[in-house]
Short mmCIF file of C-alpha atoms and ligand atoms in Angstrom, two decimals:
data_model
loop_
_atom_site.label_atom_id
_atom_site.label_comp_id
_atom_site.label_asym_id
_atom_site.label_seq_id
_atom_site.Cartn_x
_atom_site.Cartn_y
_atom_site.Cartn_z
CA MET A 64 129.43 261.43 38.63
CA ARG A 65 129.47 265.00 37.37
CA ILE A 66 128.87 267.30 40.34
CA LEU A 67 128.54 271.07 40.52
CA PHE A 68 128.80 272.60 44.01
CA ALA A 69 127.58 276.10 44.70
CA SER A 70 128.41 278.03 47.84
CA SER A 71 128.69 281.64 48.94
CA GLU A 72 132.11 280.84 50.41
CA VAL A 73 134.80 278.29 49.61
CA HIS A 74 138.12 277.71 51.30
CA PRO A 75 140.84 278.73 50.38
CA PHE A 76 139.30 281.56 48.36
CA SER A 77 136.73 283.03 50.75
CA LYS A 78 135.68 282.14 54.28
CA THR A 79 133.75 283.34 57.26
CA GLY A 80 133.16 279.93 58.84
CA GLY A 81 132.95 276.19 58.49
CA LEU A 82 130.76 276.34 55.36
CA ALA A 83 133.86 277.34 53.38
CA ASP A 84 135.94 274.54 54.90
CA MET A 85 133.26 271.96 54.19
CA VAL A 86 132.62 272.85 50.55
CA GLY A 87 136.32 273.24 49.71
CA ALA A 88 137.24 269.92 51.30
CA LEU A 89 134.27 267.91 50.01
CA ALA A 90 134.83 269.14 46.45
CA LYS A 91 138.49 268.15 46.60
CA ALA A 92 137.71 264.75 48.10
CA ALA A 93 135.00 264.09 45.48
CA ALA A 94 137.42 264.93 42.64
CA ARG A 95 140.06 262.67 44.17
CA ALA A 96 137.46 259.89 44.41
CA GLY A 97 137.12 260.08 40.62
CA HIS A 98 134.17 262.42 40.12
CA GLU A 99 134.16 265.39 37.72
CA VAL A 100 133.72 268.39 40.00
CA GLY A 101 132.98 272.07 39.55
CA VAL A 102 132.55 274.59 42.39
CA VAL A 103 130.86 277.96 41.87
CA SER A 104 131.29 280.86 44.29
CA PRO A 105 131.31 284.66 44.00
CA LEU A 106 134.47 286.51 42.96
CA TYR A 107 134.98 288.55 46.12
CA ARG A 108 137.51 291.34 46.56
CA GLY A 109 141.08 290.08 46.80
CA ILE A 110 140.63 286.61 45.30
CA ARG A 111 142.33 287.49 42.03
CA GLU A 112 145.24 289.14 43.85
CA ARG A 113 145.75 286.18 46.19
CA PHE A 114 145.27 283.59 43.42
CA PRO A 115 146.82 284.96 40.21
CA ALA A 116 146.08 281.61 38.52
CA VAL A 117 142.36 282.51 38.57
CA ARG A 118 141.72 283.43 34.92
CA ARG A 119 138.91 285.11 33.03
CA VAL A 120 136.80 282.74 30.93
CA GLU A 121 135.28 283.87 27.62
CA TRP A 122 131.75 283.87 28.82
CA HIS A 123 129.29 286.68 29.12
CA LEU A 124 126.67 286.36 31.82
CA GLU A 125 123.62 288.52 31.50
CA LEU A 126 120.72 287.60 33.72
CA PRO A 127 117.35 289.13 34.53
CA LEU A 128 116.96 290.47 38.06
CA GLY A 129 113.47 291.88 38.42
CA GLY A 130 113.08 294.68 35.88
CA GLN A 131 116.80 294.86 35.12
CA ARG A 132 119.33 292.77 33.29
CA VAL A 133 122.58 292.38 35.22
CA GLY A 134 125.84 291.46 33.54
CA GLY A 135 128.58 289.34 35.05
CA GLU A 136 131.90 287.72 34.34
CA LEU A 137 133.13 284.20 34.76
CA TRP A 138 136.53 283.37 36.16
CA ALA A 139 138.03 279.91 36.68
CA PHE A 140 140.90 278.01 38.25
CA SER A 141 141.72 274.32 38.07
CA PRO A 142 144.16 273.32 40.84
CA GLU A 143 144.08 269.61 40.08
CA SER A 144 142.55 267.20 37.63
CA ARG A 145 138.77 266.82 37.66
CA LEU A 146 138.42 269.92 39.89
CA THR A 147 137.55 273.41 38.63
CA PHE A 148 136.59 276.43 40.69
CA TYR A 149 134.35 278.94 38.94
CA PHE A 150 133.93 282.48 40.20
CA VAL A 151 131.02 284.69 39.32
CA GLY A 152 132.30 288.23 38.94
CA GLN A 153 129.91 291.14 39.48
CA PRO A 154 131.96 294.01 40.93
CA GLY A 155 128.91 295.99 42.06
CA PHE A 156 127.77 293.03 44.18
CA PHE A 157 130.94 291.25 45.23
CA ASP A 158 133.88 293.66 45.16
CA ARG A 159 133.36 294.75 48.76
CA ASN A 160 135.12 294.49 52.11
CA GLY A 161 132.79 291.84 53.53
CA LEU A 162 131.01 288.76 52.26
CA TYR A 163 127.58 289.38 53.82
CA ASN A 164 127.98 292.42 56.05
CA GLU A 165 130.29 295.12 57.28
CA ARG A 166 130.76 296.12 60.93
CA GLY A 167 127.92 293.80 61.90
CA VAL A 168 125.38 295.32 59.49
CA ASP A 169 124.06 293.13 56.65
CA TYR A 170 124.33 294.60 53.17
CA GLY A 171 120.95 296.02 52.17
CA ASP A 172 121.04 294.29 48.80
CA ASN A 173 121.79 290.73 49.90
CA ALA A 174 118.64 289.49 48.13
CA GLU A 175 119.86 291.03 44.86
CA ARG A 176 123.40 289.72 45.39
CA PHE A 177 122.52 286.13 46.17
CA PHE A 178 119.58 285.82 43.79
CA PHE A 179 121.90 287.01 41.04
CA PHE A 180 124.51 284.49 42.20
CA SER A 181 121.89 281.69 42.34
CA LYS A 182 120.74 282.55 38.82
CA ALA A 183 124.35 282.39 37.64
CA VAL A 184 124.67 278.95 39.28
CA VAL A 185 121.63 277.62 37.40
CA HIS A 186 122.88 279.19 34.17
CA LEU A 187 126.23 277.41 34.62
CA ALA A 188 124.52 274.12 35.47
CA ARG A 189 122.62 274.51 32.21
CA TYR A 190 125.44 275.60 29.90
CA LEU A 191 128.83 274.51 31.29
CA PRO A 192 130.37 271.62 29.37
CA LEU A 193 130.38 269.75 32.72
CA GLN A 194 126.61 269.16 32.40
CA PRO A 195 126.29 268.18 36.08
CA GLU A 196 124.06 265.32 37.14
CA ILE A 197 124.12 266.68 40.68
CA LEU A 198 123.83 270.31 41.68
CA HIS A 199 124.85 270.51 45.36
CA VAL A 200 123.89 273.84 46.95
CA ASN A 201 124.50 275.07 50.47
CA ASP A 202 122.68 277.25 53.01
CA TRP A 203 120.29 280.13 52.40
CA GLN A 204 122.49 282.00 49.93
CA THR A 205 121.78 279.31 47.33
CA GLY A 206 118.42 278.22 48.79
CA VAL A 207 116.44 279.51 45.80
CA VAL A 208 118.42 277.36 43.35
CA PRO A 209 116.00 274.38 43.43
CA LEU A 210 113.18 276.80 42.59
CA LEU A 211 115.16 278.39 39.75
CA VAL A 212 115.92 274.93 38.34
CA ARG A 213 112.20 274.12 38.27
CA HIS A 214 111.46 277.46 36.65
CA GLN A 215 114.09 276.83 33.98
CA GLN A 216 112.57 273.42 33.25
CA GLN A 217 109.20 275.06 32.75
CA VAL A 218 110.38 277.71 30.33
CA GLU A 219 112.65 275.60 28.13
CA ALA A 220 113.43 272.01 27.28
CA TRP A 221 116.30 270.99 29.55
CA SER A 222 117.06 267.34 28.96
CA THR A 223 120.05 267.10 31.33
CA VAL A 224 118.47 268.78 34.34
CA PRO A 225 120.50 267.94 37.46
CA ALA A 226 119.13 266.58 40.72
CA VAL A 227 119.45 269.23 43.42
CA VAL A 228 120.94 268.41 46.83
CA PHE A 229 120.58 271.11 49.48
CA THR A 230 122.80 271.07 52.56
CA ILE A 231 121.80 272.94 55.70
CA HIS A 232 124.89 274.14 57.56
CA ASN A 233 123.08 276.39 59.97
CA LEU A 234 119.32 276.66 60.28
CA ALA A 235 119.62 279.86 62.31
CA TYR A 236 120.49 281.91 59.23
CA GLN A 237 117.57 281.66 56.84
CA GLY A 238 117.85 284.60 54.43
CA TRP A 239 114.61 286.48 55.18
CA PHE A 240 113.60 289.24 52.80
CA ALA A 241 110.61 291.50 52.21
CA PRO A 242 107.92 289.94 49.96
CA GLN A 243 108.62 292.59 47.29
CA LYS A 244 111.96 290.89 46.62
CA PHE A 245 110.06 287.97 45.06
CA GLU A 246 109.91 289.85 41.76
CA LEU A 247 113.72 289.70 41.56
CA LEU A 248 113.39 285.97 40.92
CA ASN A 249 111.42 286.46 37.65
CA VAL A 250 109.42 283.28 38.19
CA SER A 251 105.75 282.37 38.09
CA PRO A 252 103.63 283.68 41.01
CA ALA A 253 102.70 280.03 41.58
CA PHE A 254 106.06 279.65 43.34
CA TRP A 255 105.16 282.21 46.00
CA SER A 256 103.76 279.56 48.33
CA ASP A 257 107.11 277.74 48.30
CA VAL A 258 109.07 280.81 49.36
CA GLU A 259 106.55 282.49 51.64
CA HIS A 260 107.03 282.26 55.40
CA HIS A 261 105.13 284.46 57.82
CA GLY A 262 104.47 286.89 54.98
CA GLY A 263 108.15 287.27 53.98
CA LEU A 264 110.47 285.49 51.60
CA ASN A 265 112.55 282.78 53.28
CA CYS A 266 115.43 281.35 51.22
CA MET A 267 116.16 278.48 53.61
CA LYS A 268 112.53 277.41 53.40
CA VAL A 269 112.63 277.24 49.59
CA GLY A 270 115.69 275.02 49.65
CA ILE A 271 114.09 272.68 52.17
CA ALA A 272 110.78 272.59 50.33
CA LEU A 273 112.04 272.02 46.80
CA ALA A 274 115.42 270.23 46.79
CA ASP A 275 115.37 266.61 45.66
CA VAL A 276 117.36 265.57 48.71
CA LEU A 277 118.32 267.45 51.88
CA THR A 278 121.32 266.92 54.09
CA THR A 279 122.79 268.50 57.16
CA VAL A 280 126.25 268.24 58.63
CA SER A 281 125.86 265.74 61.49
CA PRO A 282 123.43 262.90 62.27
CA ARG A 283 122.60 264.39 65.66
CA TYR A 284 121.73 267.84 64.26
CA ALA A 285 119.56 266.10 61.63
CA ARG A 286 117.49 264.72 64.52
CA GLU A 287 117.56 267.89 66.60
CA VAL A 288 116.18 270.16 63.88
CA LEU A 289 113.03 268.04 63.68
CA THR A 290 112.10 269.45 67.10
CA PRO A 291 110.76 272.93 67.88
CA GLU A 292 113.72 273.54 70.24
CA TYR A 293 116.27 273.44 67.40
CA GLY A 294 114.05 273.73 64.32
CA GLU A 295 114.16 277.55 64.10
CA GLY A 296 110.51 277.61 63.00
CA LEU A 297 111.08 275.16 60.14
CA ASP A 298 110.94 271.85 62.04
CA TRP A 299 107.43 271.17 60.67
CA LEU A 300 108.73 271.36 57.08
CA LEU A 301 111.77 269.23 57.87
CA ARG A 302 109.50 266.61 59.43
CA GLN A 303 107.47 266.58 56.21
CA ARG A 304 110.65 265.97 54.21
CA GLN A 305 112.19 263.56 56.72
CA ALA A 306 112.32 260.60 54.29
CA ARG A 307 114.72 262.56 52.09
CA PHE A 308 116.74 264.24 54.82
CA PHE A 309 120.11 262.84 55.89
CA GLY A 310 122.74 263.80 58.46
CA ILE A 311 126.32 263.35 57.27
CA LEU A 312 129.15 264.34 59.56
CA ASN A 313 131.66 266.79 58.11
CA GLY A 314 135.25 265.69 57.77
CA VAL A 315 138.56 267.40 58.37
CA ASP A 316 141.05 268.30 55.66
CA TYR A 317 144.09 266.58 57.16
CA ASP A 318 146.27 267.96 54.33
CA GLU A 319 145.99 271.24 56.20
CA TRP A 320 145.14 270.33 59.77
CA LYS A 321 148.20 268.33 60.75
CA THR A 322 150.88 268.41 63.43
CA THR A 323 153.82 267.49 61.18
CA ASP A 324 154.87 269.32 58.01
CA ASN A 325 152.62 272.19 58.98
CA PRO A 326 154.06 275.54 57.85
CA HIS A 327 152.19 277.29 60.68
CA LEU A 328 153.80 275.22 63.46
CA LYS A 329 157.32 275.72 64.68
CA TYR A 330 157.60 272.38 66.47
CA PRO A 331 156.17 269.28 64.79
CA TYR A 332 154.86 266.47 66.96
CA SER A 333 153.02 263.20 66.63
CA ILE A 334 151.10 260.64 68.59
CA ARG A 335 154.38 258.82 69.31
CA ASN A 336 156.33 261.90 70.33
CA LEU A 337 154.37 264.70 71.89
CA SER A 338 157.33 266.73 73.12
CA GLY A 339 156.84 269.23 70.29
CA LYS A 340 153.41 270.02 71.70
CA ALA A 341 154.97 271.29 74.94
CA ARG A 342 157.33 273.49 72.91
CA ASN A 343 154.41 274.87 70.90
CA LYS A 344 152.70 275.66 74.18
CA ALA A 345 155.68 277.61 75.49
CA ALA A 346 155.97 279.48 72.17
CA LEU A 347 152.28 280.34 72.26
CA GLN A 348 152.44 281.56 75.86
CA GLU A 349 155.35 283.75 74.92
CA GLU A 350 153.64 285.08 71.79
CA LEU A 351 150.51 285.94 73.77
CA GLY A 352 152.41 287.59 76.62
CA LEU A 353 151.37 284.96 79.17
CA PRO A 354 153.83 283.53 81.71
CA VAL A 355 155.62 280.56 80.14
CA ARG A 356 154.45 277.89 82.55
CA PRO A 357 154.15 274.27 81.44
CA ASN A 358 152.15 273.47 84.58
CA ALA A 359 149.37 275.97 83.98
CA PRO A 360 146.60 274.26 81.98
CA LEU A 361 145.89 276.38 78.89
CA PHE A 362 142.28 276.56 77.68
CA ALA A 363 141.43 277.99 74.25
CA THR A 364 138.57 279.10 72.04
CA ILE A 365 138.69 280.14 68.36
CA SER A 366 135.29 281.26 67.23
CA ARG A 367 132.78 283.60 65.77
CA LEU A 368 131.53 285.49 68.82
CA THR A 369 127.79 284.87 68.69
CA GLU A 370 125.22 283.49 71.08
CA GLN A 371 125.24 280.18 69.11
CA LYS A 372 128.74 279.47 70.36
CA GLY A 373 127.75 279.70 74.04
CA ILE A 374 129.90 282.77 74.57
CA SER A 375 127.72 284.06 77.40
CA ILE A 376 128.14 280.94 79.54
CA GLU A 377 131.81 280.76 78.63
CA LEU A 378 132.39 284.30 79.89
CA ALA A 379 130.57 283.53 83.13
CA ALA A 380 132.48 280.27 83.65
CA LEU A 381 135.82 281.98 83.00
CA GLU A 382 134.95 284.66 85.52
CA GLU A 383 134.96 281.89 88.12
CA MET A 384 137.69 279.63 86.73
CA LEU A 385 140.28 282.37 86.21
CA HIS A 386 140.63 282.48 90.00
CA SER A 387 142.22 279.01 89.71
CA ASP A 388 145.66 278.39 88.29
CA ILE A 389 144.71 278.28 84.60
CA GLN A 390 145.43 280.23 81.45
CA PHE A 391 143.00 281.10 78.68
CA VAL A 392 143.31 282.33 75.12
CA LEU A 393 140.62 283.57 72.80
CA LEU A 394 140.89 284.21 69.07
CA GLY A 395 137.64 285.49 67.64
CA SER A 396 135.50 288.25 66.31
CA GLY A 397 131.82 289.00 66.20
CA GLU A 398 129.22 290.72 68.32
CA PRO A 399 130.76 293.90 69.79
CA HIS A 400 129.43 293.31 73.31
CA PHE A 401 131.19 289.92 73.41
CA GLU A 402 134.41 291.41 72.04
CA ARG A 403 134.31 294.06 74.75
CA ALA A 404 133.59 291.53 77.48
CA PHE A 405 136.62 289.43 76.52
CA LEU A 406 138.87 292.48 76.38
CA GLU A 407 137.71 293.48 79.86
CA LEU A 408 138.34 289.96 81.14
CA ALA A 409 141.89 290.01 79.74
CA ALA A 410 142.46 293.43 81.32
CA ARG A 411 141.40 292.10 84.71
CA PHE A 412 143.45 288.88 84.46
CA PRO A 413 146.51 289.98 82.44
CA GLN A 414 148.65 287.09 83.72
CA LYS A 415 146.03 284.52 82.85
CA ALA A 416 143.91 285.53 79.88
CA ALA A 417 144.98 286.66 76.39
CA VAL A 418 142.47 287.88 73.83
CA ARG A 419 143.11 288.38 70.14
CA LEU A 420 140.27 289.92 68.20
CA GLY A 421 140.28 289.30 64.46
CA TYR A 422 140.56 286.48 62.01
CA ASP A 423 143.93 284.73 61.76
CA THR A 424 144.32 281.22 60.33
CA PRO A 425 148.04 280.74 61.10
CA LEU A 426 147.42 281.80 64.72
CA SER A 427 144.48 279.39 64.91
CA HIS A 428 146.88 276.51 64.13
CA ARG A 429 149.34 277.71 66.76
CA ILE A 430 146.57 277.93 69.35
CA GLU A 431 145.24 274.46 68.51
CA ALA A 432 148.76 273.05 68.84
CA GLY A 433 149.80 274.97 71.96
CA SER A 434 146.69 274.54 74.11
CA ASP A 435 145.75 271.78 76.50
CA PHE A 436 141.97 272.09 76.35
CA TYR A 437 139.55 273.53 73.80
CA LEU A 438 136.25 275.06 74.96
CA MET A 439 133.18 274.78 72.74
CA PRO A 440 130.06 275.25 74.90
CA SER A 441 127.69 275.83 71.97
CA LYS A 442 123.98 276.40 72.40
CA PHE A 443 123.57 274.45 69.16
CA GLU A 444 126.21 273.22 66.72
CA PRO A 445 125.31 271.73 63.33
CA CYS A 446 128.74 270.11 63.11
CA GLY A 447 131.61 272.23 64.38
CA LEU A 448 135.14 271.80 63.14
CA ASN A 449 137.44 273.06 65.87
CA GLN A 450 136.64 270.19 68.21
CA MET A 451 137.83 267.83 65.45
CA PHE A 452 140.93 269.93 64.77
CA SER A 453 141.59 269.86 68.53
CA LEU A 454 141.37 266.07 68.68
CA ARG A 455 143.98 265.75 65.93
CA TYR A 456 146.24 268.28 67.70
CA GLY A 457 146.10 266.43 71.03
CA THR A 458 144.08 269.25 72.59
CA ILE A 459 141.23 267.88 74.66
CA PRO A 460 137.82 269.29 73.68
CA ILE A 461 135.30 270.33 76.32
CA VAL A 462 131.96 270.51 74.55
CA ARG A 463 128.27 270.80 75.16
CA ALA A 464 126.66 267.56 73.96
CA VAL A 465 124.73 268.95 71.00
CA GLY A 466 124.81 268.42 67.23
CA GLY A 467 128.15 267.51 65.74
CA LEU A 468 129.86 268.04 69.11
CA ALA A 469 127.85 265.14 70.54
CA ASP A 470 128.71 263.02 67.50
CA THR A 471 132.47 263.58 67.51
CA VAL A 472 133.63 263.74 71.13
CA VAL A 473 133.62 260.70 73.43
CA ASP A 474 133.19 261.28 77.16
CA ALA A 475 134.46 258.78 79.74
CA ALA A 476 130.85 258.26 80.83
CA GLU A 477 130.03 256.92 77.35
CA ASN A 478 133.16 254.88 76.80
CA PRO A 479 135.64 254.62 79.68
CA THR A 480 138.04 252.61 77.53
CA CYS A 481 138.51 255.35 74.92
CA PRO A 482 137.48 258.84 76.10
CA THR A 483 138.60 261.74 73.91
CA GLY A 484 137.05 264.73 75.65
CA ILE A 485 134.65 266.10 78.23
CA LYS A 486 130.96 266.60 77.57
CA PHE A 487 128.35 268.49 79.53
CA HIS A 488 124.64 268.85 78.95
CA SER A 489 122.89 271.77 80.56
CA PHE A 490 123.41 275.15 78.88
CA SER A 491 124.75 276.87 81.97
CA ALA A 492 127.96 278.37 83.29
CA ALA A 493 127.77 276.01 86.28
CA ALA A 494 127.80 272.94 84.01
CA LEU A 495 130.74 274.34 82.05
CA VAL A 496 132.64 275.12 85.27
CA LYS A 497 132.11 271.52 86.39
CA ALA A 498 133.46 270.27 83.05
CA MET A 499 136.50 272.56 83.37
CA ARG A 500 137.16 271.18 86.85
CA LYS A 501 137.17 267.67 85.37
CA ALA A 502 139.75 268.97 82.91
CA LEU A 503 141.95 270.13 85.82
CA ALA A 504 141.79 266.63 87.30
CA ILE A 505 142.87 265.12 83.96
CA PHE A 506 145.68 267.69 83.65
CA ALA A 507 146.93 266.81 87.12
CA ASP A 508 147.45 263.18 86.13
CA PRO A 509 150.10 262.94 83.36
CA ASN A 510 149.13 259.39 82.39
CA LEU A 511 145.48 260.24 82.11
CA LEU A 512 146.30 263.38 80.14
CA MET A 513 148.39 261.35 77.71
CA PHE A 514 145.62 258.71 77.47
CA TYR A 515 143.02 261.31 76.42
CA ARG A 516 145.38 263.02 74.00
CA ARG A 517 146.38 259.84 72.25
CA ASN A 518 142.79 258.62 72.00
CA GLY A 519 141.82 261.90 70.37
CA MET A 520 144.74 261.99 67.98
CA ARG A 521 143.81 258.53 66.72
CA MET A 522 140.29 259.62 65.70
CA ASP A 523 139.86 259.79 61.96
CA PHE A 524 137.37 262.19 60.41
CA SER A 525 138.91 262.19 56.95
CA TRP A 526 136.84 263.21 53.96
CA GLU A 527 137.79 260.11 51.98
CA ARG A 528 135.30 258.18 54.07
CA THR A 529 132.63 260.86 54.16
CA VAL A 530 132.60 261.26 50.42
CA ARG A 531 131.10 257.76 50.12
CA GLU A 532 128.14 258.85 52.22
CA TYR A 533 127.57 261.74 49.83
CA GLU A 534 127.81 259.38 46.85
CA ALA A 535 124.96 257.36 48.34
CA VAL A 536 122.89 260.51 48.81
CA TYR A 537 123.65 261.67 45.26
CA SER A 538 122.42 258.33 43.92
CA LYS A 539 119.19 258.75 45.89
CA ALA A 540 118.80 262.28 44.58
CA LYS A 541 119.17 261.04 41.01
CA GLU A 542 116.44 258.43 41.57
CA HIS A 543 114.10 261.09 42.93
CA GLY A 544 115.19 263.97 40.69
P1 ADP B 109 130.99 278.05 62.25
O1 ADP B 109 130.99 277.71 60.80
O2 ADP B 109 129.66 277.95 62.88
O3 ADP B 109 131.64 279.37 62.53
P2 ADP B 109 132.82 275.78 62.52
O4 ADP B 109 133.42 275.18 63.73
O5 ADP B 109 132.15 274.86 61.59
O6 ADP B 109 131.87 276.96 63.02
O7 ADP B 109 133.94 276.46 61.64
C1 ADP B 109 134.61 277.62 61.99
C2 ADP B 109 135.83 277.73 61.11
O8 ADP B 109 136.29 279.08 61.12
C3 ADP B 109 137.00 276.91 61.59
O9 ADP B 109 137.83 276.56 60.51
C4 ADP B 109 137.70 277.89 62.54
O10 ADP B 109 139.05 277.58 62.78
C5 ADP B 109 137.55 279.16 61.77
N1 ADP B 109 137.58 280.38 62.58
C6 ADP B 109 136.58 280.92 63.31
N2 ADP B 109 136.96 282.07 63.88
C7 ADP B 109 138.24 282.27 63.50
C8 ADP B 109 139.21 283.29 63.75
N3 ADP B 109 138.91 284.35 64.50
N4 ADP B 109 140.43 283.17 63.18
C9 ADP B 109 140.73 282.11 62.41
N5 ADP B 109 139.87 281.11 62.14
C10 ADP B 109 138.64 281.19 62.68
C1 GLC B 110 127.91 276.07 60.03
C2 GLC B 110 127.75 275.52 61.43
C3 GLC B 110 128.90 274.65 61.87
C4 GLC B 110 129.34 273.72 60.77
C5 GLC B 110 129.63 274.50 59.50
C6 GLC B 110 130.10 273.62 58.34
O1 GLC B 110 128.60 277.27 60.00
O2 GLC B 110 127.53 276.55 62.38
O3 GLC B 110 128.53 273.90 63.01
O4 GLC B 110 130.49 273.00 61.18
O5 GLC B 110 128.48 275.17 59.10
O6 GLC B 110 129.15 272.67 57.94
#
């Protein structure tokens, strides 16, 4: 098939979270499975410097945006056969320090930025030699694409119009804008009812309402969002579209997330020989300024610091658990009050807790490799990637049983013959503390610890398998498109 992906972030070029990982890895896996693949994302600051092979394409974009016409450039890079990354350059919109915000404040012109980007995506779907059969868009930033495709079909003959697949990575971020922003779309007023939500313009709603097929990133989250508890005010619409809504679990890019031949890890290890893991732990403890103690169980979290990730219950649970003989490391950034709370915690328990604020991929590999347990007590979690990275790294995940966390981690209560982690249910510090105490019991029994680690390391969430599930969805989209 000929597939064009569009996303506001794509690993390894731009990333704030798992969306980038997912799109980058799925595109690569689809190309390797024999499909012709293009990926469109914005040309953010620094991409050209970090990837000198990204080259300008002779192509002049000029698109209407409300009363104006906005020009843009096209850049491209083809790392392997059948796979081309396209970058939409618009320095006024994308040559900035952040992707969506700076110092926690959203850019005031995000509607302009991502409507322009979405228009560029449709323009490329229409005119690129690729002539995609499938246009696969992701999250609110490209939510208006299905609408723009319909508009384009109305205003001109478009014989090769692609079927549009819309993937929801996180229903909590919907792209809400003032109703006046509707005019930026330059479409018929008849479309207002598709975008309108409580009087405003809701990009996530448009995507859900108008895409040919919808997906989300785990089967469990696909069921959860049909309920008011997890539906973020859009569960009614998702229920209406249920027959064309599928949950497909994300995979892991094991070319990068591996314990051997990994440039970020000093000591390689494998399921057969885990001794390197102990050395990585000692190196990590040393790096973080914690006492180098093999017998202290080391818990870790690498995360955006937001309420979604259960940071409030984690802080409360650590408050209690740090009185036991444990160590804890956090790598993260996000809401300032959470950042402050972790710094205070580390100041009060300097021998036990280390906190690194910021974004650091090499360090994230060292933490995954050097830790014993990984904490992910999310309030909701569409898929989640770090619990899967942890499994591969022999680091036992402790997760709340929601979304993709429920789908990827096996608790002894579910399957005593092959447990891979610890699950808890209630969203409370007490439930997390109980789960951490179970972890201490596992840590105290070397055979049990090894049993869990090996079970986890054997789990296979590779994209090669997942790509087949997307192929099936693409075929459905083409039937319905
Ligand atoms: P989400 O997309 O909701 O943030 P995911 O678990 O899907 O959650 O993906 C998060 C991705 O971002 C993972 O690849 C994770 O390792 C990475 N990540 C998050 N915070 C940091 C950080 N501070 N430093 C390095 N990587 C991070
Ligand atoms: C979102 C979700 C996360 C998911 C990621 C990739 O950011 O919060 O759970 O893993 O998208 O699909």
